[in-house]
mmCIF file of C-alpha atoms in Angstrom:
data_model
loop_
_atom_site.group_PDB
_atom_site.id
_atom_site.type_symbol
_atom_site.label_atom_id
_atom_site.label_comp_id
_atom_site.label_asym_id
_atom_site.label_seq_id
_atom_site.Cartn_x
_atom_site.Cartn_y
_atom_site.Cartn_z
ATOM 1 C CA MET A 78 11.417 -78.172 5.476
ATOM 2 C CA ALA A 79 7.705 -78.005 4.777
ATOM 3 C CA THR A 80 7.566 -79.739 8.218
ATOM 4 C CA GLU A 81 9.170 -77.070 9.500
ATOM 5 C CA SER A 82 6.817 -74.936 8.207
ATOM 6 C CA ARG A 83 3.939 -76.492 9.532
ATOM 7 C CA GLN A 84 4.924 -76.476 13.062
ATOM 8 C CA LEU A 85 5.241 -72.770 13.015
ATOM 9 C CA LEU A 86 2.033 -72.299 12.085
ATOM 10 C CA SER A 87 -0.502 -71.196 14.951
ATOM 11 C CA ARG A 88 -3.769 -73.191 15.487
ATOM 12 C CA PRO A 89 -6.032 -70.837 13.793
ATOM 13 C CA GLU A 90 -3.596 -70.641 11.126
ATOM 14 C CA ARG A 91 -3.308 -73.958 10.488
ATOM 15 C CA GLN A 92 -7.271 -73.996 11.001
ATOM 16 C CA GLU A 93 -7.651 -71.713 8.074
ATOM 17 C CA THR A 94 -5.342 -73.809 6.009
ATOM 18 C CA ILE A 95 -7.199 -76.559 6.195
ATOM 19 C CA LEU A 96 -10.769 -75.242 5.732
ATOM 20 C CA GLN A 97 -8.778 -74.044 2.658
ATOM 21 C CA GLY A 98 -7.875 -77.366 1.160
ATOM 22 C CA ALA A 99 -11.091 -78.638 2.115
ATOM 23 C CA ALA A 100 -13.082 -75.939 0.122
ATOM 24 C CA HIS A 101 -10.931 -77.165 -2.676
ATOM 25 C CA ALA A 102 -11.302 -80.763 -1.989
ATOM 26 C CA PHE A 103 -15.456 -80.389 -1.771
ATOM 27 C CA ALA A 104 -15.595 -78.403 -4.513
ATOM 28 C CA GLN A 105 -13.512 -80.464 -7.067
ATOM 29 C CA SER A 106 -15.622 -83.699 -5.600
ATOM 30 C CA GLY A 107 -18.749 -83.052 -3.607
ATOM 31 C CA TYR A 108 -19.051 -84.174 -0.088
ATOM 32 C CA ALA A 109 -20.065 -87.714 -0.853
ATOM 33 C CA ALA A 110 -16.756 -88.618 -2.642
ATOM 34 C CA THR A 111 -14.227 -86.442 -1.026
ATOM 35 C CA SER A 112 -12.224 -88.065 1.979
ATOM 36 C CA MET A 113 -10.732 -86.422 4.895
ATOM 37 C CA GLU A 114 -7.324 -87.917 3.051
ATOM 38 C CA ASP A 115 -8.673 -85.806 0.037
ATOM 39 C CA VAL A 116 -8.496 -83.187 2.239
ATOM 40 C CA ALA A 117 -5.260 -83.438 4.154
ATOM 41 C CA ALA A 118 -3.708 -83.861 0.945
ATOM 42 C CA ALA A 119 -5.576 -80.552 -0.747
ATOM 43 C CA SER A 120 -4.357 -78.628 2.574
ATOM 44 C CA GLY A 121 -0.658 -80.170 2.392
ATOM 45 C CA ILE A 122 -1.176 -82.191 5.823
ATOM 46 C CA THR A 123 -1.583 -85.364 7.441
ATOM 47 C CA LYS A 124 -4.731 -86.678 7.696
ATOM 48 C CA LEU A 125 -3.795 -86.997 11.507
ATOM 49 C CA ILE A 126 -3.510 -83.324 11.440
ATOM 50 C CA VAL A 127 -6.786 -82.586 10.186
ATOM 51 C CA TYR A 128 -8.410 -85.444 12.834
ATOM 52 C CA ARG A 129 -6.586 -82.821 15.437
ATOM 53 C CA HIS A 130 -8.519 -79.753 14.293
ATOM 54 C CA PHE A 131 -12.066 -81.333 13.122
ATOM 55 C CA GLU A 132 -13.667 -84.235 14.346
ATOM 56 C CA SER A 133 -15.317 -85.366 11.426
ATOM 57 C CA LYS A 134 -15.779 -84.807 7.406
ATOM 58 C CA GLU A 135 -19.129 -83.186 8.492
ATOM 59 C CA GLU A 136 -17.749 -81.081 10.756
ATOM 60 C CA LEU A 137 -15.422 -79.725 8.544
ATOM 61 C CA TYR A 138 -18.113 -79.034 5.770
ATOM 62 C CA ARG A 139 -19.704 -76.843 7.921
ATOM 63 C CA ALA A 140 -16.869 -75.233 9.495
ATOM 64 C CA VAL A 141 -16.243 -74.273 5.247
ATOM 65 C CA LEU A 142 -19.712 -73.046 4.999
ATOM 66 C CA GLN A 143 -19.740 -71.297 8.538
ATOM 67 C CA ARG A 144 -16.834 -69.186 7.493
ATOM 68 C CA VAL A 145 -18.665 -67.905 4.461
ATOM 69 C CA ALA A 146 -21.652 -66.821 6.384
ATOM 70 C CA ASP A 147 -19.614 -65.233 8.749
ATOM 71 C CA ARG A 148 -18.050 -63.483 6.259
ATOM 72 C CA LEU A 149 -21.400 -62.248 4.641
ATOM 73 C CA THR A 150 -22.391 -60.997 7.850
ATOM 74 C CA GLU A 151 -18.904 -58.978 8.225
ATOM 75 C CA VAL A 152 -18.780 -57.787 5.207
ATOM 76 C CA PHE A 153 -22.506 -56.551 4.831
ATOM 77 C CA LEU A 154 -22.763 -55.514 8.618
ATOM 78 C CA ALA A 155 -19.278 -53.042 7.710
ATOM 79 C CA GLY A 156 -21.133 -51.882 4.599
ATOM 80 C CA LEU A 157 -24.524 -50.745 6.763
ATOM 81 C CA SER A 158 -22.214 -47.968 8.148
ATOM 82 C CA ARG A 159 -21.860 -46.301 4.483
ATOM 83 C CA ALA A 160 -23.964 -43.670 4.209
ATOM 84 C CA ASP A 161 -24.539 -44.876 0.706
ATOM 85 C CA ARG A 162 -25.589 -48.186 0.138
ATOM 86 C CA ARG A 163 -26.161 -48.997 -3.360
ATOM 87 C CA GLY A 164 -24.654 -51.904 -4.338
ATOM 88 C CA LEU A 165 -23.805 -53.251 -0.783
ATOM 89 C CA GLY A 166 -25.803 -56.340 -1.324
ATOM 90 C CA VAL A 167 -23.457 -57.403 -4.859
ATOM 91 C CA ASN A 168 -20.265 -56.011 -3.369
ATOM 92 C CA THR A 169 -20.699 -57.933 -0.154
ATOM 93 C CA LEU A 170 -21.680 -61.321 -2.211
ATOM 94 C CA LEU A 171 -18.519 -60.506 -4.440
ATOM 95 C CA THR A 172 -16.091 -59.428 -2.177
ATOM 96 C CA VAL A 173 -16.572 -62.902 -0.336
ATOM 97 C CA ALA A 174 -16.701 -64.761 -3.418
ATOM 98 C CA ARG A 175 -13.147 -63.083 -4.431
ATOM 99 C CA GLU A 176 -12.075 -64.241 -1.274
ATOM 100 C CA ASP A 177 -12.506 -67.863 -1.294
ATOM 101 C CA PRO A 178 -14.536 -68.954 -4.639
ATOM 102 C CA GLU A 179 -14.526 -72.841 -3.717
ATOM 103 C CA ALA A 180 -16.394 -72.449 -0.434
ATOM 104 C CA PHE A 181 -18.957 -69.701 -1.593
ATOM 105 C CA ILE A 182 -19.656 -72.081 -4.442
ATOM 106 C CA LEU A 183 -20.397 -75.034 -1.947
ATOM 107 C CA MET A 184 -22.685 -72.793 0.373
ATOM 108 C CA PHE A 185 -24.793 -71.363 -2.415
ATOM 109 C CA ARG A 186 -24.325 -73.990 -5.188
ATOM 110 C CA HIS A 187 -23.341 -77.640 -3.644
ATOM 111 C CA ALA A 188 -24.789 -77.257 0.299
ATOM 112 C CA SER A 189 -28.389 -77.149 -0.615
ATOM 113 C CA ARG A 190 -27.839 -80.137 -2.479
ATOM 114 C CA GLU A 191 -26.690 -82.306 -0.022
ATOM 115 C CA PRO A 192 -29.282 -83.771 2.759
ATOM 116 C CA GLN A 193 -27.049 -82.959 5.724
ATOM 117 C CA PHE A 194 -26.344 -79.382 4.714
ATOM 118 C CA GLU A 195 -29.913 -78.594 3.264
ATOM 119 C CA SER A 196 -31.026 -76.851 6.357
ATOM 120 C CA TYR A 197 -27.855 -74.924 6.603
ATOM 121 C CA ALA A 198 -28.134 -73.572 3.238
ATOM 122 C CA LYS A 199 -31.752 -72.517 3.550
ATOM 123 C CA GLU A 200 -31.128 -70.843 6.847
ATOM 124 C CA GLN A 201 -27.702 -68.672 4.945
ATOM 125 C CA ARG A 202 -30.500 -67.700 2.405
ATOM 126 C CA GLU A 203 -33.196 -66.986 5.052
ATOM 127 C CA ARG A 204 -30.347 -64.591 6.434
ATOM 128 C CA SER A 205 -29.722 -63.182 2.933
ATOM 129 C CA VAL A 206 -33.181 -62.419 2.494
ATOM 130 C CA HIS A 207 -33.577 -60.397 6.058
ATOM 131 C CA ALA A 208 -30.441 -58.421 4.884
ATOM 132 C CA ALA A 209 -32.405 -57.637 1.295
ATOM 133 C CA SER A 210 -35.214 -56.602 3.355
ATOM 134 C CA THR A 211 -33.211 -54.501 5.481
ATOM 135 C CA LEU A 212 -32.058 -52.660 2.528
ATOM 136 C CA ILE A 213 -35.348 -52.305 1.295
ATOM 137 C CA GLY A 214 -36.821 -50.491 3.910
ATOM 138 C CA GLY A 215 -40.335 -49.255 4.026
ATOM 139 C CA SER A 216 -40.071 -48.494 0.215
ATOM 140 C CA ILE A 217 -42.184 -51.328 -0.048
ATOM 141 C CA PRO A 218 -44.968 -51.299 2.484
ATOM 142 C CA ASP A 219 -47.042 -54.489 1.327
ATOM 143 C CA PRO A 220 -45.660 -57.050 3.236
ATOM 144 C CA LEU A 221 -46.372 -59.810 0.961
ATOM 145 C CA ILE A 222 -44.741 -57.716 -2.081
ATOM 146 C CA HIS A 223 -42.020 -56.888 0.214
ATOM 147 C CA GLN A 224 -40.978 -60.381 0.975
ATOM 148 C CA TRP A 225 -41.374 -61.358 -2.915
ATOM 149 C CA ALA A 226 -39.109 -58.389 -3.590
ATOM 150 C CA ALA A 227 -36.899 -59.531 -1.122
ATOM 151 C CA GLU A 228 -36.608 -63.080 -2.163
ATOM 152 C CA THR A 229 -36.168 -62.037 -5.440
ATOM 153 C CA ILE A 230 -33.393 -59.872 -5.142
ATOM 154 C CA VAL A 231 -31.596 -62.277 -3.191
ATOM 155 C CA SER A 232 -32.021 -65.229 -6.098
ATOM 156 C CA TYR A 233 -30.751 -62.355 -8.481
ATOM 157 C CA LEU A 234 -27.885 -61.536 -6.647
ATOM 158 C CA VAL A 235 -26.399 -65.125 -5.696
ATOM 159 C CA GLU A 236 -26.859 -66.524 -9.032
ATOM 160 C CA ALA A 237 -25.995 -63.324 -10.994
ATOM 161 C CA VAL A 238 -22.151 -63.590 -8.508
ATOM 162 C CA LEU A 239 -21.846 -67.656 -9.312
ATOM 163 C CA ASN A 240 -22.085 -66.824 -13.004
ATOM 164 C CA TRP A 241 -19.669 -64.293 -12.355
ATOM 165 C CA LEU A 242 -17.580 -66.239 -10.970
ATOM 166 C CA ASP A 243 -17.861 -69.353 -13.434
ATOM 167 C CA ASP A 244 -16.997 -66.835 -16.356
ATOM 168 C CA GLY A 245 -16.221 -63.119 -15.615
ATOM 169 C CA ASP A 246 -12.993 -61.146 -15.634
ATOM 170 C CA PRO A 247 -12.220 -60.342 -12.089
ATOM 171 C CA ALA A 248 -10.383 -57.153 -14.401
ATOM 172 C CA ARG A 249 -14.024 -55.994 -14.711
ATOM 173 C CA ASP A 250 -15.865 -56.946 -11.276
ATOM 174 C CA THR A 251 -16.276 -53.029 -10.856
ATOM 175 C CA GLU A 252 -18.264 -52.887 -14.319
ATOM 176 C CA PHE A 253 -20.201 -56.125 -12.724
ATOM 177 C CA VAL A 254 -20.937 -54.177 -9.632
ATOM 178 C CA ASP A 255 -22.413 -51.294 -11.581
ATOM 179 C CA ARG A 256 -24.548 -53.374 -13.969
ATOM 180 C CA VAL A 257 -25.843 -55.692 -11.147
ATOM 181 C CA THR A 258 -26.729 -52.668 -9.139
ATOM 182 C CA ASN A 259 -28.309 -50.933 -12.152
ATOM 183 C CA GLY A 260 -30.492 -54.402 -12.792
ATOM 184 C CA LEU A 261 -31.632 -54.354 -8.968
ATOM 185 C CA HIS A 262 -32.489 -50.776 -9.224
ATOM 186 C CA ALA A 263 -34.358 -52.060 -11.700
ATOM 187 C CA ILE A 264 -36.023 -54.896 -9.993
ATOM 188 C CA HIS A 265 -36.975 -52.747 -7.046
ATOM 189 C CA THR A 266 -38.654 -50.058 -9.005
ATOM 190 C CA ALA A 267 -40.859 -52.758 -10.311
ATOM 191 C CA TRP A 268 -41.626 -54.190 -7.403
ATOM 192 C CA THR A 269 -42.591 -50.062 -5.914
ATOM 193 C CA ARG A 270 -44.962 -49.965 -8.866
#
């Protein structure tokens, strides 16, 4: 029966299953210690099927990271259309983190420590800093202070969400968002003085 259900999945659905399994396997063992067999087992398929979709372990890891990056961009851009952008940064990160916590952790905790993916993680951080800078807007006119504030905000947000994923209660996500948003407001106020 499991074989029949595998055959019913479209190519994008199968890739999604593989990406979820890969995120789980990589989060459990790290990039170097994870084999394509581990990814296949975590995905509930054979290694041959994994290779039909991804040529290498590196390509697969990058695809997991890219999926997180794409989703962050999508959620952030959707939030920019709101009149009230308060909490947009933390809501963006937490939304994506709750959707796929293991992939989020790979992006923000593990990728920067893997030599093959360090530059990718750095690019994502730069995009995040740019997003924070956009939200700051002209409220901090000094370019150097503006950049420092954006860097500080990203560090605060990412670490807050990672820690919340580790120890937070999903039932209290709204409270978490409120508290982090208040903290961001305090950080922003300190940088505008």
